[in-house]
Amino acid sequence: MADELDATIYYDDDADTGYLDDATVAVIGYGSQGHAHAQNLNDSGIDVVVGLREGSSSRDAAKSDGLSVATPPEAAAQADVVSILVPDTIQPTVYDQIENELDAGDTLQFAHGFNIHYNQIQPSDDVDVTLVAPKSPGHLVRRNYEADEGTPGLVAVYQDVTGDAKDQALAYAKAIGCTRAGTIETTFREETETDLFGEQAVLCGGVTSLVKQGYETLVEAGYSEEMAYFECMNELKLIVDLMYEGGLGEMWHSVSDTAEYGGLTRGDRVVDDHAREQMEAVLEEVQDGTFARQWITENQAGRPNYDQIKTAEENHEIEAIGEELRGLFSWADE
Ligand SMILES: NC(=O)C1=CN([C@@H]2O[C@H](COP(=O)(O)OP(=O)(O)OC[C@H]3O[C@@H](n4cnc5c(N)ncnc54)[C@H](OP(=O)(O)O)[C@@H]3O)[C@@H](O)[C@H]2O)C=CC1
Ligand SMILES: CC(=O)[C@](C)(O)C(=O)O
Ligand SMILES: [Mg+2]
Ligand SMILES: [Mg+2]
């Protein structure tokens, strides 16, 4: 355990999958996280059953991956740990379907704290409630596990009636590969707020806005779409890979002095004080529940705004030129 840092971080040696040896884990959902957790748990020797609704389009995939499949209530009835890995706004409905199948001492496990933190799910007081949240998209949780690597994660306990909630959560984190890379102990509130902020202001929202703005600036100045795509989208991965491997310094070391000087003197003009004020406003809307209420209301209304902005994003010209160019990479499937 690395405790000389501010946070308490757990690694493989700090976790014992023995806490899941006699348990069955129901993974409800087989999407981005669900397919990864279910397969990683299974490959780690944990007894897994996948819970999917009747007629689910994911049933064939789960079965072809060698996993047993049941409906969410059936899976929960068989399980000692129920991992809720369906979309956040669906979870309260799915919880209603399974809550009567939970026995005293079972565990309700999440990969994001949204529904507990914003009181959308009030779990019964006789079950453990835990969180193991990979800091990674689900498909890389699986890919890294198969490569004998891992993805960092967060672990939290909301309710511990058995006395083993944290040890069992660490066993789960180890079985999906998170303690290979490090799993930070936190709370449902901290995970929820930092995850929502990070995906909105940096990882998903901020970065894609930066890419699109850069692309549009070049194209509107008369440069070709191809040039703008390779400069502002394709090369971003190559730059971020270096940051991932060795920090900002690794990237600055690898790029030219010209790029380093230009980046260090112009970067804060683009992502400036106004951007920082907006980041702080975005965080405040996460903390005071404004975002959660907006997202819940949006779903209750049938996602009219979400569908509209999602369609506009899909139709952004960078997507078309990108698909065309990626298809021409020498290694692309012919
Ligand atoms: N995506 C990610 O990388 C990350 C996600 N998380 C968290 O993990 C959890 C799961 O997210 P994610 O994996 O993205 O979810 P997905 O959107 O990938 O979940 C899809 C799964 O949910 C099922 N599903 C969808 N709607 C329903 C429904 N109405 N009833 C029953 N099942 C339904 C689908 O089944 P069907 O095939 O039948 O449609 C499918 O199996 C969330 O809490 C999320 O915040 C945390 C970290 C990262
Ligand atoms: C992949 C991840 O960590 C996110 C962005 O938080 C999510 O998909 O919710
Ligand atoms: Mg996240
Ligand atoms: Mg998230």
Coordinates of C-alpha atoms and ligand atoms in Angstrom, one line a residue:
M1 CA 0.0 0.0 0.0
A2 CA 1.4 3.4 -1.0
D3 CA 0.5 5.6 1.9
E4 CA 3.4 8.1 1.7
L5 CA 1.2 9.9 -0.8
D6 CA -1.8 12.0 0.2
A7 CA -4.2 9.2 -0.8
T8 CA -4.2 5.6 0.3
I9 CA -3.6 3.5 -2.8
Y10 CA -4.0 -0.3 -2.8
Y11 CA -2.1 -2.7 -5.0
D12 CA -2.4 -6.4 -5.7
D13 CA -0.6 -7.4 -2.5
D14 CA -3.1 -5.4 -0.5
A15 CA -6.1 -7.3 -1.9
D16 CA -7.3 -10.9 -1.4
T17 CA -9.6 -12.4 -4.0
G18 CA -10.3 -15.0 -1.4
Y19 CA -13.1 -12.6 -0.2
L20 CA -14.9 -13.6 -3.4
D21 CA -14.0 -17.3 -3.5
D22 CA -17.3 -18.5 -2.3
A23 CA -19.3 -15.7 -3.8
T24 CA -21.3 -15.4 -7.0
V25 CA -21.1 -12.0 -8.7
A26 CA -24.1 -10.9 -10.8
V27 CA -23.0 -8.3 -13.3
I28 CA -26.1 -6.4 -14.4
G29 CA -25.4 -5.0 -17.9
Y30 CA -22.9 -6.1 -20.5
G31 CA -21.9 -2.8 -22.0
S32 CA -18.7 -0.8 -21.7
Q33 CA -18.0 -1.6 -18.1
G34 CA -20.2 -4.7 -17.8
H35 CA -18.5 -6.8 -20.4
A36 CA -15.1 -5.9 -19.0
H37 CA -16.0 -6.6 -15.3
A38 CA -17.8 -9.9 -16.1
Q39 CA -15.0 -11.3 -18.3
N40 CA -12.2 -10.1 -16.0
L41 CA -13.9 -11.5 -12.9
N42 CA -14.5 -14.7 -14.7
D43 CA -10.9 -14.9 -15.9
S44 CA -9.9 -14.3 -12.3
G45 CA -11.7 -17.4 -11.2
I46 CA -14.8 -15.6 -9.7
D47 CA -18.2 -17.2 -10.3
V48 CA -20.1 -14.7 -12.5
V49 CA -23.6 -14.5 -13.9
V50 CA -24.6 -11.7 -16.3
G51 CA -28.0 -10.1 -15.7
L52 CA -29.7 -8.8 -18.9
R53 CA -33.3 -8.0 -19.8
E54 CA -35.4 -10.4 -21.9
G55 CA -34.6 -9.8 -25.5
S56 CA -31.4 -8.0 -24.7
S57 CA -29.1 -7.4 -27.7
S58 CA -26.2 -8.2 -25.4
R59 CA -27.2 -11.7 -24.5
D60 CA -25.5 -13.4 -27.5
A61 CA -22.2 -11.5 -26.8
A62 CA -22.2 -12.6 -23.1
K63 CA -23.0 -16.2 -24.0
S64 CA -20.3 -16.3 -26.8
D65 CA -17.9 -15.0 -24.2
G66 CA -18.6 -18.1 -22.2
L67 CA -20.7 -16.5 -19.5
S68 CA -24.1 -17.6 -18.1
V69 CA -26.9 -15.1 -18.6
A70 CA -30.1 -14.6 -16.6
T71 CA -32.6 -11.7 -16.2
P72 CA -31.5 -9.1 -13.7
P73 CA -33.8 -10.5 -10.9
E74 CA -32.7 -14.1 -11.6
A75 CA -29.1 -13.1 -11.6
A76 CA -29.5 -11.1 -8.3
A77 CA -31.3 -14.1 -6.7
Q78 CA -28.3 -16.3 -7.4
A79 CA -25.7 -13.7 -6.3
D80 CA -23.9 -12.6 -3.2
V81 CA -22.6 -9.4 -5.0
V82 CA -24.7 -7.5 -7.5
S83 CA -22.7 -5.1 -9.6
I84 CA -25.0 -2.5 -11.3
L85 CA -23.4 -1.7 -14.7
V86 CA -26.2 -0.3 -16.7
P87 CA -26.5 3.4 -17.6
D88 CA -26.7 5.6 -14.6
T89 CA -30.2 6.9 -15.4
I90 CA -31.5 3.3 -15.8
Q91 CA -30.1 2.1 -12.5
P92 CA -33.0 3.1 -10.3
T93 CA -35.4 1.1 -12.5
V94 CA -33.1 -1.9 -12.5
Y95 CA -32.6 -1.6 -8.8
D96 CA -36.4 -1.7 -8.3
Q97 CA -36.4 -5.0 -10.2
I98 CA -33.7 -6.6 -8.1
E99 CA -34.0 -5.2 -4.6
N100 CA -36.3 -8.0 -3.4
E101 CA -33.7 -10.5 -4.5
L102 CA -31.0 -9.1 -2.3
D103 CA -30.4 -11.1 0.9
A104 CA -29.1 -9.6 4.2
G105 CA -25.4 -9.5 3.9
D106 CA -25.3 -9.3 0.1
T107 CA -23.4 -6.6 -1.6
L108 CA -24.6 -3.9 -3.9
Q109 CA -21.6 -2.8 -6.0
F110 CA -21.4 0.2 -8.4
A111 CA -18.8 1.6 -10.8
H112 CA -20.0 5.2 -10.3
G113 CA -21.5 6.8 -7.3
F114 CA -24.2 8.9 -9.1
N115 CA -27.3 7.1 -7.9
I116 CA -26.2 6.7 -4.2
H117 CA -24.7 10.2 -3.9
Y118 CA -27.7 12.0 -5.5
N119 CA -30.2 9.7 -3.6
Q120 CA -31.7 8.1 -6.6
I121 CA -31.2 4.7 -5.0
Q122 CA -31.8 4.2 -1.3
P123 CA -30.4 0.7 -0.6
S124 CA -31.9 -1.4 2.2
D125 CA -29.9 -1.1 5.4
D126 CA -29.0 -4.8 5.6
V127 CA -26.6 -5.0 2.6
D128 CA -23.1 -3.8 2.0
V129 CA -22.9 -1.0 -0.6
T130 CA -19.5 -0.6 -2.3
L131 CA -17.9 1.2 -5.3
V132 CA -15.1 0.0 -7.5
A133 CA -14.7 2.6 -10.2
P134 CA -12.2 2.1 -13.0
K135 CA -10.5 5.3 -14.1
S136 CA -10.8 4.1 -17.7
P137 CA -13.2 3.4 -20.4
G138 CA -14.6 -0.1 -20.1
H139 CA -13.0 -1.5 -23.3
L140 CA -9.6 -0.6 -22.0
V141 CA -10.4 -2.2 -18.6
R142 CA -10.8 -5.4 -20.6
R143 CA -7.9 -4.9 -23.1
N144 CA -5.4 -4.0 -20.4
Y145 CA -6.4 -6.9 -18.2
E146 CA -5.9 -9.3 -21.1
A147 CA -2.5 -7.7 -21.7
D148 CA -1.6 -8.6 -18.0
E149 CA -1.8 -4.9 -17.3
G150 CA -4.4 -3.0 -15.4
T151 CA -6.3 0.3 -15.1
P152 CA -6.3 2.5 -12.0
G153 CA -9.5 2.6 -10.0
L154 CA -11.2 4.0 -7.0
V155 CA -12.7 2.1 -4.1
A156 CA -15.3 3.3 -1.6
V157 CA -17.7 1.8 1.0
Y158 CA -21.1 3.5 1.6
Q159 CA -22.5 0.8 3.9
D160 CA -20.7 -2.0 5.7
V161 CA -23.0 -4.4 7.5
T162 CA -20.8 -7.5 7.2
G163 CA -17.5 -5.9 8.3
D164 CA -15.9 -7.2 5.1
A165 CA -17.2 -4.6 2.6
K166 CA -13.8 -2.9 2.0
D167 CA -11.9 -6.2 1.7
Q168 CA -14.5 -7.6 -0.6
A169 CA -14.4 -4.5 -2.7
L170 CA -10.6 -4.7 -2.9
A171 CA -11.0 -8.3 -4.0
Y172 CA -13.3 -7.1 -6.8
A173 CA -10.9 -4.4 -7.7
K174 CA -8.1 -7.0 -7.9
A175 CA -10.2 -9.4 -9.9
I176 CA -10.9 -6.7 -12.6
G177 CA -7.3 -5.6 -12.7
C178 CA -7.5 -2.3 -10.9
T179 CA -5.1 -3.1 -8.1
R180 CA -2.5 -4.0 -10.7
A181 CA -2.3 -0.2 -11.5
G182 CA -3.4 1.2 -8.1
T183 CA -6.8 1.7 -6.5
I184 CA -7.3 4.8 -4.4
E185 CA -9.6 4.8 -1.4
T186 CA -12.2 7.5 -1.6
T187 CA -15.9 8.1 -0.9
F188 CA -19.0 7.9 -3.1
R189 CA -19.2 11.7 -3.0
E190 CA -15.6 12.3 -4.0
E191 CA -15.8 9.7 -6.8
T192 CA -19.0 11.0 -8.2
E193 CA -18.0 14.7 -8.1
T194 CA -14.5 14.2 -9.5
D195 CA -15.6 11.8 -12.2
L196 CA -18.4 14.1 -13.4
F197 CA -16.1 17.1 -13.4
G198 CA -13.3 15.2 -15.1
E199 CA -15.5 13.9 -17.9
Q200 CA -17.3 17.2 -18.5
A201 CA -14.4 19.7 -18.2
V202 CA -11.4 17.7 -19.3
L203 CA -11.6 14.1 -20.6
C204 CA -14.7 14.2 -22.8
G205 CA -16.1 17.7 -23.0
G206 CA -13.1 19.9 -22.8
V207 CA -10.8 17.9 -25.0
T208 CA -13.4 17.4 -27.8
S209 CA -14.2 21.1 -27.8
L210 CA -10.5 21.9 -28.0
V211 CA -10.1 19.5 -30.9
K212 CA -13.2 20.8 -32.8
Q213 CA -12.3 24.5 -32.2
G214 CA -8.7 23.9 -33.5
Y215 CA -10.0 22.0 -36.5
E216 CA -12.5 24.6 -37.4
T217 CA -10.0 27.4 -36.9
L218 CA -7.6 25.8 -39.5
V219 CA -10.3 24.9 -42.0
E220 CA -12.0 28.3 -41.8
A221 CA -8.5 29.8 -42.4
G222 CA -8.3 27.9 -45.7
Y223 CA -6.3 24.9 -44.7
S224 CA -7.4 21.4 -45.9
E225 CA -9.6 19.2 -43.8
E226 CA -7.0 16.5 -44.0
M227 CA -4.3 18.8 -42.6
A228 CA -6.6 20.0 -39.9
Y229 CA -7.6 16.4 -38.9
F230 CA -4.0 15.1 -38.7
E231 CA -2.8 18.2 -36.8
C232 CA -5.7 18.6 -34.3
M233 CA -7.1 15.1 -33.8
N234 CA -4.8 12.3 -34.9
E235 CA -1.6 13.6 -33.4
L236 CA -3.4 14.3 -30.1
K237 CA -3.2 10.6 -29.2
L238 CA 0.5 10.5 -30.0
I239 CA 1.1 13.5 -27.7
V240 CA -1.1 12.2 -24.9
D241 CA 0.5 8.8 -25.1
L242 CA 3.8 10.5 -24.1
M243 CA 2.2 12.3 -21.3
Y244 CA 0.6 9.0 -20.1
E245 CA 4.0 7.3 -20.2
G246 CA 6.2 10.0 -18.6
G247 CA 4.3 13.0 -17.6
L248 CA 4.3 16.5 -19.2
G249 CA 8.1 16.4 -19.3
E250 CA 8.2 13.3 -21.5
M251 CA 6.0 15.0 -24.0
W252 CA 8.0 18.3 -23.8
H253 CA 11.2 16.3 -24.2
S254 CA 10.0 14.6 -27.3
V255 CA 8.5 17.6 -29.2
S256 CA 10.7 20.3 -30.8
D257 CA 12.0 23.3 -28.9
T258 CA 9.9 25.4 -31.2
A259 CA 6.7 23.5 -30.2
E260 CA 7.8 23.7 -26.5
Y261 CA 8.3 27.4 -26.6
G262 CA 5.1 28.0 -28.6
G263 CA 3.1 25.7 -26.5
L264 CA 4.3 27.2 -23.2
T265 CA 3.7 30.8 -24.3
R266 CA 0.4 30.3 -26.1
G267 CA -1.4 27.5 -24.4
D268 CA -2.7 29.6 -21.5
R269 CA -4.0 32.2 -24.0
V270 CA -6.3 29.5 -25.4
V271 CA -7.3 27.7 -22.2
D272 CA -7.2 31.0 -20.2
D273 CA -8.6 32.4 -17.0
H274 CA -12.1 32.4 -18.5
A275 CA -11.8 28.7 -19.1
R276 CA -10.7 28.2 -15.5
E277 CA -13.7 30.2 -14.3
Q278 CA -15.9 27.9 -16.4
M279 CA -14.3 24.9 -15.0
E280 CA -15.1 26.1 -11.5
A281 CA -18.7 26.8 -12.5
V282 CA -19.0 23.3 -14.0
L283 CA -17.7 21.8 -10.7
E284 CA -20.1 23.9 -8.7
E285 CA -23.0 22.5 -10.8
V286 CA -21.8 19.0 -10.0
Q287 CA -21.4 19.8 -6.3
D288 CA -24.8 21.5 -5.9
G289 CA -26.7 18.9 -7.9
T290 CA -27.6 21.2 -10.8
F291 CA -26.1 18.8 -13.3
A292 CA -27.6 15.7 -11.8
R293 CA -31.1 17.3 -11.8
Q294 CA -30.7 18.4 -15.4
W295 CA -29.5 14.9 -16.5
I296 CA -32.3 13.2 -14.6
T297 CA -34.9 15.6 -16.0
E298 CA -33.5 15.2 -19.5
N299 CA -34.0 11.4 -19.3
Q300 CA -37.5 11.7 -17.8
A301 CA -38.4 13.8 -20.9
G302 CA -37.1 11.2 -23.3
R303 CA -33.7 12.9 -24.0
P304 CA -34.8 15.6 -26.5
N305 CA -31.8 17.8 -26.0
Y306 CA -29.3 14.9 -25.7
D307 CA -30.4 13.3 -28.9
Q308 CA -30.2 16.7 -30.7
I309 CA -26.6 17.6 -29.6
K310 CA -25.5 14.0 -30.0
T311 CA -26.7 14.1 -33.7
A312 CA -24.9 17.4 -34.2
E313 CA -21.7 15.9 -32.8
E314 CA -22.0 12.8 -35.0
N315 CA -22.4 15.1 -38.0
H316 CA -19.4 17.3 -37.3
E317 CA -17.2 17.3 -40.4
I318 CA -14.2 16.1 -38.5
E319 CA -16.0 12.7 -38.1
A320 CA -16.3 12.2 -41.9
I321 CA -12.8 13.2 -42.8
G322 CA -11.5 11.2 -39.9
E323 CA -13.3 8.0 -40.9
E324 CA -12.0 8.5 -44.4
L325 CA -8.4 9.0 -43.4
R326 CA -8.3 6.3 -40.8
G327 CA -9.7 3.9 -43.5
L328 CA -6.6 4.8 -45.6
F329 CA -4.0 3.9 -43.0
S330 CA -1.8 1.2 -44.4
W331 CA -2.8 -1.1 -41.6
A332 CA -6.5 -0.5 -41.9
D333 CA -8.6 -3.5 -42.8
E334 CA -8.7 -3.6 -46.6
Ligands
LIG1 N1 -18.4 3.7 -19.8 C1 -17.3 3.7 -19.0 O1 -16.2 3.6 -19.5 C2 -17.4 4.0 -17.6 C3 -18.7 3.8 -16.9 N2 -18.8 3.9 -15.6 C4 -20.0 3.6 -14.9 O2 -20.4 2.2 -15.2 C5 -21.8 2.1 -15.2 C6 -22.2 1.5 -16.5 O3 -21.9 2.4 -17.5 P1 -21.6 1.8 -19.0 O4 -20.8 0.6 -18.9 O5 -21.1 3.0 -19.8 O6 -23.1 1.5 -19.5 P2 -23.5 1.1 -21.0 O7 -24.3 2.2 -21.6 O8 -22.4 0.6 -21.7 O9 -24.5 -0.1 -20.5 C7 -25.1 -0.9 -21.5 C8 -25.7 -2.1 -20.9 O10 -26.9 -1.6 -20.1 C9 -28.0 -2.4 -20.5 N3 -29.2 -1.6 -20.5 C10 -29.4 -0.4 -21.2 N4 -30.7 0.0 -20.9 C11 -31.3 -0.9 -20.1 C12 -32.5 -1.1 -19.5 N5 -33.5 -0.2 -19.7 N6 -32.8 -2.2 -18.7 C13 -31.8 -3.1 -18.5 N7 -30.6 -3.0 -19.1 C14 -30.3 -2.0 -19.8 C15 -27.7 -2.8 -21.9 O11 -28.4 -4.0 -22.2 P3 -29.1 -4.2 -23.6 O12 -28.1 -4.8 -24.5 O13 -30.3 -5.0 -23.3 O14 -29.4 -2.8 -24.2 C16 -26.2 -3.0 -21.9 O15 -25.9 -4.4 -21.5 C17 -22.3 3.5 -15.0 O16 -22.6 3.7 -13.6 C18 -21.2 4.4 -15.4 O17 -21.2 5.7 -14.9 C19 -17.7 4.1 -14.8 C20 -16.4 4.3 -15.4 C21 -16.3 4.3 -16.8
LIG2 C1 -14.6 6.5 -19.0 C2 -14.9 7.2 -17.8 O1 -14.1 7.2 -16.8 C3 -16.0 8.2 -17.7 C4 -15.6 9.2 -18.7 O2 -16.1 8.7 -16.4 C5 -17.3 7.6 -18.1 O3 -17.4 6.9 -19.2 O4 -18.3 7.9 -17.3
MG3 MG -14.6 8.3 -15.3
MG4 MG -18.0 8.8 -15.7

